[in-house]
CSV table of C-alpha atoms in Angstrom, one decimal:
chain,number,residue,atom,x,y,z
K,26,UNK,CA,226.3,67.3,159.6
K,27,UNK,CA,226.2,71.4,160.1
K,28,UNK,CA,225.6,71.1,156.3
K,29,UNK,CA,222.3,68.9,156.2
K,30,UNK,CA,221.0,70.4,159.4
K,31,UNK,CA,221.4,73.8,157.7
K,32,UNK,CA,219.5,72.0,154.6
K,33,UNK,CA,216.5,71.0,156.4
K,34,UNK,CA,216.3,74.2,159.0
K,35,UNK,CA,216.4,75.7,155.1
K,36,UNK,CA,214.1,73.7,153.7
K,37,UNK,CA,211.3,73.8,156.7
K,38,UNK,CA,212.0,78.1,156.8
K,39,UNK,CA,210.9,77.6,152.9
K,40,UNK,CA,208.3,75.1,153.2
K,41,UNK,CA,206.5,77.3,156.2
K,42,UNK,CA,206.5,80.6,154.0
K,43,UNK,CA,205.9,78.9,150.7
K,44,UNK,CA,202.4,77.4,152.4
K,45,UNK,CA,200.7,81.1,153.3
K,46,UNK,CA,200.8,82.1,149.9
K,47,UNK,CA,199.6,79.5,148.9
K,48,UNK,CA,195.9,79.6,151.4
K,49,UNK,CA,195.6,83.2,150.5
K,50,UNK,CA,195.9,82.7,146.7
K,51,UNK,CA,193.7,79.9,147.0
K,52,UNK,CA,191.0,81.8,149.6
K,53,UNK,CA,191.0,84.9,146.8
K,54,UNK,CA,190.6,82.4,143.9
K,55,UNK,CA,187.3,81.4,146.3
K,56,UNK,CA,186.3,85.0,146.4
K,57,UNK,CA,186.7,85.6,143.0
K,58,UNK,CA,184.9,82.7,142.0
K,59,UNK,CA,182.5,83.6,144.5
K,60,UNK,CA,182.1,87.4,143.0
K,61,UNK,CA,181.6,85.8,139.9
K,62,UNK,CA,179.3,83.8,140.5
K,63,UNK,CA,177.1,86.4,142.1
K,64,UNK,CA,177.5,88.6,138.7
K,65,UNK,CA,176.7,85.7,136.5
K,66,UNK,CA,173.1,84.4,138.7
K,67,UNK,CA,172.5,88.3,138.4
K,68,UNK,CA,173.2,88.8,134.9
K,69,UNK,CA,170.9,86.1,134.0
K,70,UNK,CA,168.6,87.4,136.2
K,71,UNK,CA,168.4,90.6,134.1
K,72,UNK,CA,168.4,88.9,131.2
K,73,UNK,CA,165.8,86.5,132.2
K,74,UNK,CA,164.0,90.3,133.1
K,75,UNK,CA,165.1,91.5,130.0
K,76,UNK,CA,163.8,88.6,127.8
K,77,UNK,CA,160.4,88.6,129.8
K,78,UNK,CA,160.1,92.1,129.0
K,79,UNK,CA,160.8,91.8,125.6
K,80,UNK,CA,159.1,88.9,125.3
K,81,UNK,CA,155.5,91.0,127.2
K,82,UNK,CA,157.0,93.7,124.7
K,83,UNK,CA,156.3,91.6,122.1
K,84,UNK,CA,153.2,89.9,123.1
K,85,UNK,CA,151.5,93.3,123.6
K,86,UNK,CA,153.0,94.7,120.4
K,87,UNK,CA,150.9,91.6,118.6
K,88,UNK,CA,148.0,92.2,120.3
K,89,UNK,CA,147.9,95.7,119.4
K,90,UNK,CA,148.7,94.6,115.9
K,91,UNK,CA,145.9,92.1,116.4
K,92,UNK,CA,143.5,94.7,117.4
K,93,UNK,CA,144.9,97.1,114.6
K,94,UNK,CA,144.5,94.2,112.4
K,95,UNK,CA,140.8,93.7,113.7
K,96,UNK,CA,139.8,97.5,113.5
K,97,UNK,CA,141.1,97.7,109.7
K,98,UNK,CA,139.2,94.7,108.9
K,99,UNK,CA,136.3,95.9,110.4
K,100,UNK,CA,136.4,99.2,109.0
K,101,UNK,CA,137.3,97.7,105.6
K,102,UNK,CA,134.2,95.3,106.4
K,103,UNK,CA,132.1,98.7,106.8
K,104,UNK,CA,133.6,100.3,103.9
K,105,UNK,CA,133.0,97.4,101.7
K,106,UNK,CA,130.6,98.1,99.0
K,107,UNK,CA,128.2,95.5,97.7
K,108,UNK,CA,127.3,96.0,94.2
K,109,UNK,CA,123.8,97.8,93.7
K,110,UNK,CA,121.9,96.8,91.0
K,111,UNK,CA,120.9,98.9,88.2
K,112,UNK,CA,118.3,98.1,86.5
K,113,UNK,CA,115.5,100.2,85.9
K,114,UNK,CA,111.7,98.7,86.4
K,115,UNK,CA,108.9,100.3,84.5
K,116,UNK,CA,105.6,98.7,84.3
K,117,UNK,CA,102.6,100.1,82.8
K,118,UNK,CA,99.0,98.9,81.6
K,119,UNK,CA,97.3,95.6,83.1
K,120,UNK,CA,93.5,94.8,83.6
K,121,UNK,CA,93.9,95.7,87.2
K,122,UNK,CA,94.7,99.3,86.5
K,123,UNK,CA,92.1,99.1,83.5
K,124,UNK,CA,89.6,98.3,85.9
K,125,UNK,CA,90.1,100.9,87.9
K,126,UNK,CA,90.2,103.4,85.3
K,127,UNK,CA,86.8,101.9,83.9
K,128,UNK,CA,85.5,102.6,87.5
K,129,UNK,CA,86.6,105.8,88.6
K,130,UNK,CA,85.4,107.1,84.5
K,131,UNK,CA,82.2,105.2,85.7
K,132,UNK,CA,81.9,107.4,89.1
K,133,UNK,CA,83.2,110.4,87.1
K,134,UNK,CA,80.2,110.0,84.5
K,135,UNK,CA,77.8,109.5,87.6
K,136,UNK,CA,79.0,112.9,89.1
K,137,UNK,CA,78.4,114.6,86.2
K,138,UNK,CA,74.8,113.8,85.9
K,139,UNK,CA,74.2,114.9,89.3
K,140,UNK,CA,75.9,118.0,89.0
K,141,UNK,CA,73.8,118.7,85.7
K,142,UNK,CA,70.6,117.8,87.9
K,143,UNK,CA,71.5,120.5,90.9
K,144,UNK,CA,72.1,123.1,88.0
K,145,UNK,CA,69.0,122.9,86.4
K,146,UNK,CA,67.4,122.7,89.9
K,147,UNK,CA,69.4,126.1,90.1
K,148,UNK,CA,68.1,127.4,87.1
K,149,UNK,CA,64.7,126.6,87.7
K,150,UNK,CA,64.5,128.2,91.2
K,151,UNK,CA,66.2,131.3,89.6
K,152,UNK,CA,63.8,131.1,87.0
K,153,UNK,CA,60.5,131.4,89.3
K,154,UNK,CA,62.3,134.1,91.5
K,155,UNK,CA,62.5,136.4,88.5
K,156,UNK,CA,59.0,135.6,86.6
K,157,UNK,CA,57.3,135.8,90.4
K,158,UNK,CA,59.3,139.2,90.5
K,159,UNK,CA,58.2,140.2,86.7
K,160,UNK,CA,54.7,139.4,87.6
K,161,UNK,CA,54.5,141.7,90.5
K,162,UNK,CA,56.8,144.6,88.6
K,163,UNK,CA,53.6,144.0,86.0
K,164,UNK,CA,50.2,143.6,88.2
K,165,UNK,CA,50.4,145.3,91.0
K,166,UNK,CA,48.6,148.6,91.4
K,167,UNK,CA,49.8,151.8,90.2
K,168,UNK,CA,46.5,153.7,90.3
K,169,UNK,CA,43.0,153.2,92.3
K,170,UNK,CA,41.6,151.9,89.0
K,171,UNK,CA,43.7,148.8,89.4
K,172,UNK,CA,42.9,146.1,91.6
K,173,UNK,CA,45.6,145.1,93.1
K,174,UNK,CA,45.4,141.1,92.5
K,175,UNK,CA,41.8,140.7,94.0
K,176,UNK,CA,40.7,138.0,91.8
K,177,UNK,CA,36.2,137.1,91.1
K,178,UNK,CA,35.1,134.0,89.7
K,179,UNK,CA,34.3,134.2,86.3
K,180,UNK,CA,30.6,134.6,85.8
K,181,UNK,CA,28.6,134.3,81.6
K,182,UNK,CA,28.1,137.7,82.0
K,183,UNK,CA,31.2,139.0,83.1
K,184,UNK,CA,33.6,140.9,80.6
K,185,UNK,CA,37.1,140.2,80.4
K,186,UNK,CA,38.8,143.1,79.2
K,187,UNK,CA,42.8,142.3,77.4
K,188,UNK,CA,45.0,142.9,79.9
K,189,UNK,CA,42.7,139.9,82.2
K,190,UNK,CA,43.6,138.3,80.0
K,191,UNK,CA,46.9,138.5,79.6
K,192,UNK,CA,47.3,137.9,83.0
K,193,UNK,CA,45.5,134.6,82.8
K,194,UNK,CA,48.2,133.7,80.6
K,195,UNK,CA,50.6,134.8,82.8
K,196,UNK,CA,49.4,133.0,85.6
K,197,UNK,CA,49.5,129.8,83.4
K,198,UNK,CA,53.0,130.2,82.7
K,199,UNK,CA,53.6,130.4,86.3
K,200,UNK,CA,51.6,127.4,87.1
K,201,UNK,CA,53.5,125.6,84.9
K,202,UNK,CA,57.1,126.6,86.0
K,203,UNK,CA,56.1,126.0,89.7
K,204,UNK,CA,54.4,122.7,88.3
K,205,UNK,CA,51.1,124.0,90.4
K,206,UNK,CA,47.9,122.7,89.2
K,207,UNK,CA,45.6,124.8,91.5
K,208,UNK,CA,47.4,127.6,90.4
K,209,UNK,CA,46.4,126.5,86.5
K,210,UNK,CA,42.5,126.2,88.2
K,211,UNK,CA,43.0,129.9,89.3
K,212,UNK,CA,43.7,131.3,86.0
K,213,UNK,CA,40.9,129.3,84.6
K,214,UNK,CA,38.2,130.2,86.9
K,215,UNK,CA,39.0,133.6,88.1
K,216,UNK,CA,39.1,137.4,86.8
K,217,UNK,CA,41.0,140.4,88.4
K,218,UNK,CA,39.2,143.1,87.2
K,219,UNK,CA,42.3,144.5,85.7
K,220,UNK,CA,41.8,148.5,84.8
K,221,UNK,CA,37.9,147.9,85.6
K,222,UNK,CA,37.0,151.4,88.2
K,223,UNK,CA,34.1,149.3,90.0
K,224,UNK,CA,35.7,146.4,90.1
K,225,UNK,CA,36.1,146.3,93.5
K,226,UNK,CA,32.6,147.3,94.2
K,227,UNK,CA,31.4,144.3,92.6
K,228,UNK,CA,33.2,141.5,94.6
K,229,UNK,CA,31.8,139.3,96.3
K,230,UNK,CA,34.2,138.9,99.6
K,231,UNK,CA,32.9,135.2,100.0
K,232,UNK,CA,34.1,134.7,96.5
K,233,UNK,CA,37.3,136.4,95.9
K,234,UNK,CA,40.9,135.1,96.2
K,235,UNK,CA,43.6,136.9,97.3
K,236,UNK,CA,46.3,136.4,94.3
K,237,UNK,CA,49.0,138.0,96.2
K,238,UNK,CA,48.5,135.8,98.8
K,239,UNK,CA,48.7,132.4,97.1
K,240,UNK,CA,51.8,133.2,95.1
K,241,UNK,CA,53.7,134.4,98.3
K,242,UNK,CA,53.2,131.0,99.4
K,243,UNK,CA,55.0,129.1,96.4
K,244,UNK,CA,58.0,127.3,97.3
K,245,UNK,CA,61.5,129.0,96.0
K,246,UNK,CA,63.9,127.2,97.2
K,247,UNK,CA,67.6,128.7,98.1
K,248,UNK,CA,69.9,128.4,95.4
K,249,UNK,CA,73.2,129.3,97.7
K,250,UNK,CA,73.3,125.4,99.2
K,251,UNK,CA,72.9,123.8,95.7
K,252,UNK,CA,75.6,126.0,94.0
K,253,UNK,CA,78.1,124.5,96.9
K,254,UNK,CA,77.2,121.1,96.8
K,255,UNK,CA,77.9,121.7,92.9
K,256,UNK,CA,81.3,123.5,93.9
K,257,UNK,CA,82.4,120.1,95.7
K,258,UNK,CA,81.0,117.6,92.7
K,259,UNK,CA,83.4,119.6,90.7
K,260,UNK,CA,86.4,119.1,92.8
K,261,UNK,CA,85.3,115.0,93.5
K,262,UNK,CA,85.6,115.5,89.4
K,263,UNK,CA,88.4,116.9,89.1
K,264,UNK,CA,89.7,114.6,92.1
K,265,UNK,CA,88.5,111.6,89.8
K,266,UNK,CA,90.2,113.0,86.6
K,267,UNK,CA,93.7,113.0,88.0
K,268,UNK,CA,93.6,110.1,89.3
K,269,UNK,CA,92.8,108.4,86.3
K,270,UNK,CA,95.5,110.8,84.6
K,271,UNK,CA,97.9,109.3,87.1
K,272,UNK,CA,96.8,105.4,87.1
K,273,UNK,CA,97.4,106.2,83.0
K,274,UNK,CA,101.2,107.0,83.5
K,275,UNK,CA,103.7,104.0,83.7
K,276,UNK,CA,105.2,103.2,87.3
K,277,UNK,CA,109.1,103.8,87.5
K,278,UNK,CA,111.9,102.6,90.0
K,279,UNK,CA,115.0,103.6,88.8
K,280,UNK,CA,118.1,103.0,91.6
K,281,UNK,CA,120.4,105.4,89.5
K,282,UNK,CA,117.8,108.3,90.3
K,283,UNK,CA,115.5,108.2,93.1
K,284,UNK,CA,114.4,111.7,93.1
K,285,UNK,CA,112.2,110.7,90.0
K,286,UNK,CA,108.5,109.8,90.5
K,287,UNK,CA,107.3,106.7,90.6
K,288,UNK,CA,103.8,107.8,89.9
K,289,UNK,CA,103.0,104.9,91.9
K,290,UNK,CA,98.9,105.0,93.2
K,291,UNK,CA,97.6,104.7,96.6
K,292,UNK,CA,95.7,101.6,95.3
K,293,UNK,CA,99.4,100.2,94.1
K,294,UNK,CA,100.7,101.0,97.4
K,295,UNK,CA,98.2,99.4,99.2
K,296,UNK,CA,98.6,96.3,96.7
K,297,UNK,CA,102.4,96.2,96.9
K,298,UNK,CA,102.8,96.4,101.0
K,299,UNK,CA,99.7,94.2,101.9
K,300,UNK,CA,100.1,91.5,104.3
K,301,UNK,CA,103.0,93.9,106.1
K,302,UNK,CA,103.4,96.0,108.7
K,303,UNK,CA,103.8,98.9,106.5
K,304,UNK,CA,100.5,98.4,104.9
K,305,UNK,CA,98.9,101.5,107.2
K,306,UNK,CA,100.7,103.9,105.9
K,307,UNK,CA,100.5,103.4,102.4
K,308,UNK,CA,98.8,107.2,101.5
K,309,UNK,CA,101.6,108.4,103.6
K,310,UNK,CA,104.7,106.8,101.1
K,311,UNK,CA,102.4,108.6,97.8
K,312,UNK,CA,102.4,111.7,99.9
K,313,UNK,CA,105.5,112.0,100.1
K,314,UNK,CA,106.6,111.6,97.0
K,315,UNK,CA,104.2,114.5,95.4
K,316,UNK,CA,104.9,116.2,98.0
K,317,UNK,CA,109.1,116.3,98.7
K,318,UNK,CA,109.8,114.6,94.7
K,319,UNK,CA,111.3,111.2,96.5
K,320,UNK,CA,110.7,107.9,94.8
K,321,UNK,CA,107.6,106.5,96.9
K,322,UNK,CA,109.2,103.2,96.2
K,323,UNK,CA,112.7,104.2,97.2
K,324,UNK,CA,111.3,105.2,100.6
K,325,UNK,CA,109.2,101.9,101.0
K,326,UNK,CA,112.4,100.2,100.2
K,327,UNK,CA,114.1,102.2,103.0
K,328,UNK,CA,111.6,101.6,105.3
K,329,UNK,CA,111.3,97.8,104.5
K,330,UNK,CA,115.2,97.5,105.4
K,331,UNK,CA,115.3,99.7,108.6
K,332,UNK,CA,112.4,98.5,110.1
K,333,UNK,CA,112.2,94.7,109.2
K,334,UNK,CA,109.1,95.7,107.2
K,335,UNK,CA,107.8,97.9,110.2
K,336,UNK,CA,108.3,95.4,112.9
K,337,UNK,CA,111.3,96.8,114.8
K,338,UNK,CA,111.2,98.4,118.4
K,339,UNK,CA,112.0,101.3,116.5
K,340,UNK,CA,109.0,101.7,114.3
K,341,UNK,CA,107.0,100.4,117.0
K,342,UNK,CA,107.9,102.5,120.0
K,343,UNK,CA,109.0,105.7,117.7
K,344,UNK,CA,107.2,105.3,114.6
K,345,UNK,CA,110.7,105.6,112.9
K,346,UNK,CA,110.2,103.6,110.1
K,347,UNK,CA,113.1,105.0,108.0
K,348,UNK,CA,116.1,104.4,110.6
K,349,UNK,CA,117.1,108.4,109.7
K,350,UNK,CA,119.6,109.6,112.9
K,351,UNK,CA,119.6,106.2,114.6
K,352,UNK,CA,123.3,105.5,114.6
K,353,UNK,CA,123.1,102.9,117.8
K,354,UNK,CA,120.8,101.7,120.4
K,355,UNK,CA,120.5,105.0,122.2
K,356,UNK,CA,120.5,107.5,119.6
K,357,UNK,CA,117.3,109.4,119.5
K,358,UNK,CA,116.6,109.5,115.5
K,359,UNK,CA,114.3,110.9,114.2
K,360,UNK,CA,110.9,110.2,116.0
K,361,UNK,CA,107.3,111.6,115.8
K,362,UNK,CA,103.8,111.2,116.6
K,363,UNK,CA,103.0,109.1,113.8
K,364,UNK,CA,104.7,107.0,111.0
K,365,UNK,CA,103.3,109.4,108.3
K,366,UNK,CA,105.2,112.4,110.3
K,367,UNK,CA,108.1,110.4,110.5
K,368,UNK,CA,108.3,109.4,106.8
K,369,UNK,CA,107.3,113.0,105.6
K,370,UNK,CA,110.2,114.1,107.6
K,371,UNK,CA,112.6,111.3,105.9
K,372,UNK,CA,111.6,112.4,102.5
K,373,UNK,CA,112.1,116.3,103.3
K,374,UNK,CA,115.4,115.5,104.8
K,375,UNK,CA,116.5,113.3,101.9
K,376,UNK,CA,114.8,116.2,99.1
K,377,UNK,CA,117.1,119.3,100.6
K,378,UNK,CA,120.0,117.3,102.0
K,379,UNK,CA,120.8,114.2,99.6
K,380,UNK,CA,118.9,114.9,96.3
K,381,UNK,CA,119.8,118.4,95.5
K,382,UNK,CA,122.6,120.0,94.4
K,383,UNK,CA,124.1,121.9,97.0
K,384,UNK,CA,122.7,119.8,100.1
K,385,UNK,CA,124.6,119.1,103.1
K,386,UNK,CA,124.8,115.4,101.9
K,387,UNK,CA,124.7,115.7,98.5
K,388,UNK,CA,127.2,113.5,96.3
K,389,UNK,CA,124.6,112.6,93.6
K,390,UNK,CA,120.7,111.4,93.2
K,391,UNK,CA,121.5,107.6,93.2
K,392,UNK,CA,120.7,104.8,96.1
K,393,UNK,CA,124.4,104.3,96.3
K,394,UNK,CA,125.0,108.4,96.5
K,395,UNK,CA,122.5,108.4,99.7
K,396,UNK,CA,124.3,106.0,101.3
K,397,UNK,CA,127.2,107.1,101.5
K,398,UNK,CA,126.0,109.7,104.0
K,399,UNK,CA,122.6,108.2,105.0
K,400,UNK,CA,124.2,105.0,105.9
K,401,UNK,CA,127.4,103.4,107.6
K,402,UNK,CA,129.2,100.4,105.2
K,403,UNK,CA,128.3,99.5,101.4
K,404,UNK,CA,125.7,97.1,101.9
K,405,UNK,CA,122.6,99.5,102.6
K,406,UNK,CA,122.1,100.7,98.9
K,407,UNK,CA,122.1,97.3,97.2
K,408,UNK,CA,119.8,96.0,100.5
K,409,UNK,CA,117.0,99.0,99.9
K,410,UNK,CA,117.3,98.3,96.1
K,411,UNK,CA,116.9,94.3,96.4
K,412,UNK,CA,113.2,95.5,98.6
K,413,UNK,CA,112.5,98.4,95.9
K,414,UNK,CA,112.6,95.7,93.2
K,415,UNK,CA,110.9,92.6,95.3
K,416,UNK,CA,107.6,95.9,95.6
K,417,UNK,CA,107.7,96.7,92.0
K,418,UNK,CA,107.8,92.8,91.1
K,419,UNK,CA,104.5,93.0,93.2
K,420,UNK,CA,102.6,95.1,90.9
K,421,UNK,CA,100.3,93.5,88.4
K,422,UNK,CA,101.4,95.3,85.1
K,423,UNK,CA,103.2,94.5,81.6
K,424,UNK,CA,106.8,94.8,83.4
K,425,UNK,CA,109.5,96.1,81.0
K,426,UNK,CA,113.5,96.2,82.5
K,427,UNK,CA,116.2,98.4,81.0
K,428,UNK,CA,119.6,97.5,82.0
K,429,UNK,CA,121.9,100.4,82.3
């Protein structure tokens, strides 16, 4: 009986310490599960964090890409050179250009005659200055026996010594240079007593005429205004003869070297941009080329393409046909009071900087050499070309191409 009541007072001591363990293992288990389970929601907190980053990371890394993938493709766009053409245009004789060499030879011919008329106008009035000037040197008095041009009507019994005579003849002479008929009656009707000592005493004062007199009155007219009007016939002439000399040559457009003359006209440039808004200023584009050696058909070309054929804001508001230093909306380029200013200053620009050797922007005398400076992206040589051709197609000549 002591046995089993010390069993069970054993058994309860057992049972009452075996039961604390067993709630504080079971209340730390709790705790640690609890511990864990904080670490775990935060872990995947960061690493929902960490994947968002990487995931922005990524996104903004494309992007970029993207962009970087936009900006090469843009700047390959711009770099990306479109073929220029290379053919070279030359066109020469036609009955347009005939004609106008027929006319201008016509006007030459016509000036000629009038400058051969004022000369012989000139010769003539120098011609009656000097025998006017002879026939004084000769007649006048040098002694009292001489009557000094006091002329009496011839009477039957008058005699007319040789040197009267003489000056009759003279008088004709005169009368026929100055084309004066009353001066022809003079000589007829009248002696002047010419080394006769009473001649004087024998006039009649109601019957004389005063020689000297009459010829002081004929008309000499000044030579200095007919020998300038001949000095500018010469130059209309000489105008005249070069530009038939030039409407003789053949017309070039060559893309490989557009520092070479065209020898294009102002007539051909008139011709080719008519029914444009570059027509105006066709001298201007001829100028220019004689005057800074740039293709006048390159520079049409040019200004055909920057201007939309001289209808832009910019040739309108700036008379800046030619684009030059217009690199965006706001840059200033180059402007002046007129389009012929502005394209003068285009073809001196292009002449020192991108057609001769040693020039800022010099890489060669080609379109496609001038753009690479002139010009941002490949397409602006082969566009100015394709206008240069589409003007020389406009001009009515035998057209022969070389392809280079």
């Amino acid at each position: 009986m002591r046995r089993k009541i010390m069993t069970a007072f054993v058994c309860a001591i057992m049972t009452i310490s075996v039961i604390p363990v067993y709630a504080d293992d079971t209340q730390t288990d709790q705790a640690v599960t609890t511990e864990v389970s904080t670490e775990t929601a935060a872990t995947v907190q960061e690493t929902k964090r960490t994947q968002s980053k990487e995931q922005q990371k990524k996104k903004t890394t494309s992007k970029k890409h993207t962009k970087t993938k936009k900006i090469k493709s843009k700047k390959k766009e711009e770099n990306k050179v479109i073929p220029m053409p290379t053919q070279v245009i030359s066109k020469s004789s036609s009955d347009t250009i005939e004609g106008r060499i027929k006319d201008k030879q016509a006007k030459v011919k016509q000036l000629k005659k009038q400058k051969a008329k004022i000369e012989e106008e000139i010769r003539l009035e120098q011609q009656k200055a000097r025998s006017i000037n002879e026939f004084y040197k000769k007649y006048t008095a040098n002694s009292k026996a001489e009557i000094a041009l006091y002329g009496q009507e011839i009477t039957p019994s008058m005699k007319i010594s040789k040197k009267d005579e003489q000056l009759r003849e003279d008088l004709y002479e005169l009368a026929d240079l100055f084309g004066d008929e009353n001066l022809r009656t003079i000589a007829s009707k009248y002696v002047f007593g010419i080394n006769h000592p009473d001649f004087e005493t024998l006039l009649d004062k109601n019957e004389t005429i005063q020689l000297d007199q009459y010829l002081k009155n004929e008309q000499i007219l000044p030579i200095k205004p007919m020998e300038e009007k001949v000095q500018t016939i010469k130059k209309q002439i000489k105008k005249f003869k070069g530009e038939i000399k030039k409407e003789e040559q053949t017309r070039y457009f060559n893309p490989n070297d557009v520092s070479a003359l065209s020898h294009i006209t102002v007539s051909d440039a008139k011709h080719i941009l008519e029914g444009t808004a570059l027509y105006d200023d066709a001298k201007a584009y001829v100028k220019a080329e004689e005057k800074y050696h740039v293709n006048a058909v390159f520079l049409m070309g040019i200004a055909a393409h920057e201007s939309a054929w001289g209808t832009s804001r910019r040739a309108r508001e700036d008379n800046n046909l030619t684009g030059y230093g217009v690199t965006s909306d706001h840059a200033k380029g180059i402007n002046k009071s007129t389009k012929e200013a502005g394209l003068l200053a285009t073809a001196e620009t292009l002449h020192e900087k991108y057609l001769t050797s040693g020039g800022g922007y010099y890489v060669g005398t080609s379109a496609a050499a001038v753009n690479k400076h002139y010009c941002v992206g490949g397409e602006w040589a082969a566009a100015v070309v394709k206008n240069a051709y589409l003007l020389m197609n406009r001009l009515q000549f035998s057209i022969f191409v070389l392809i280079l």
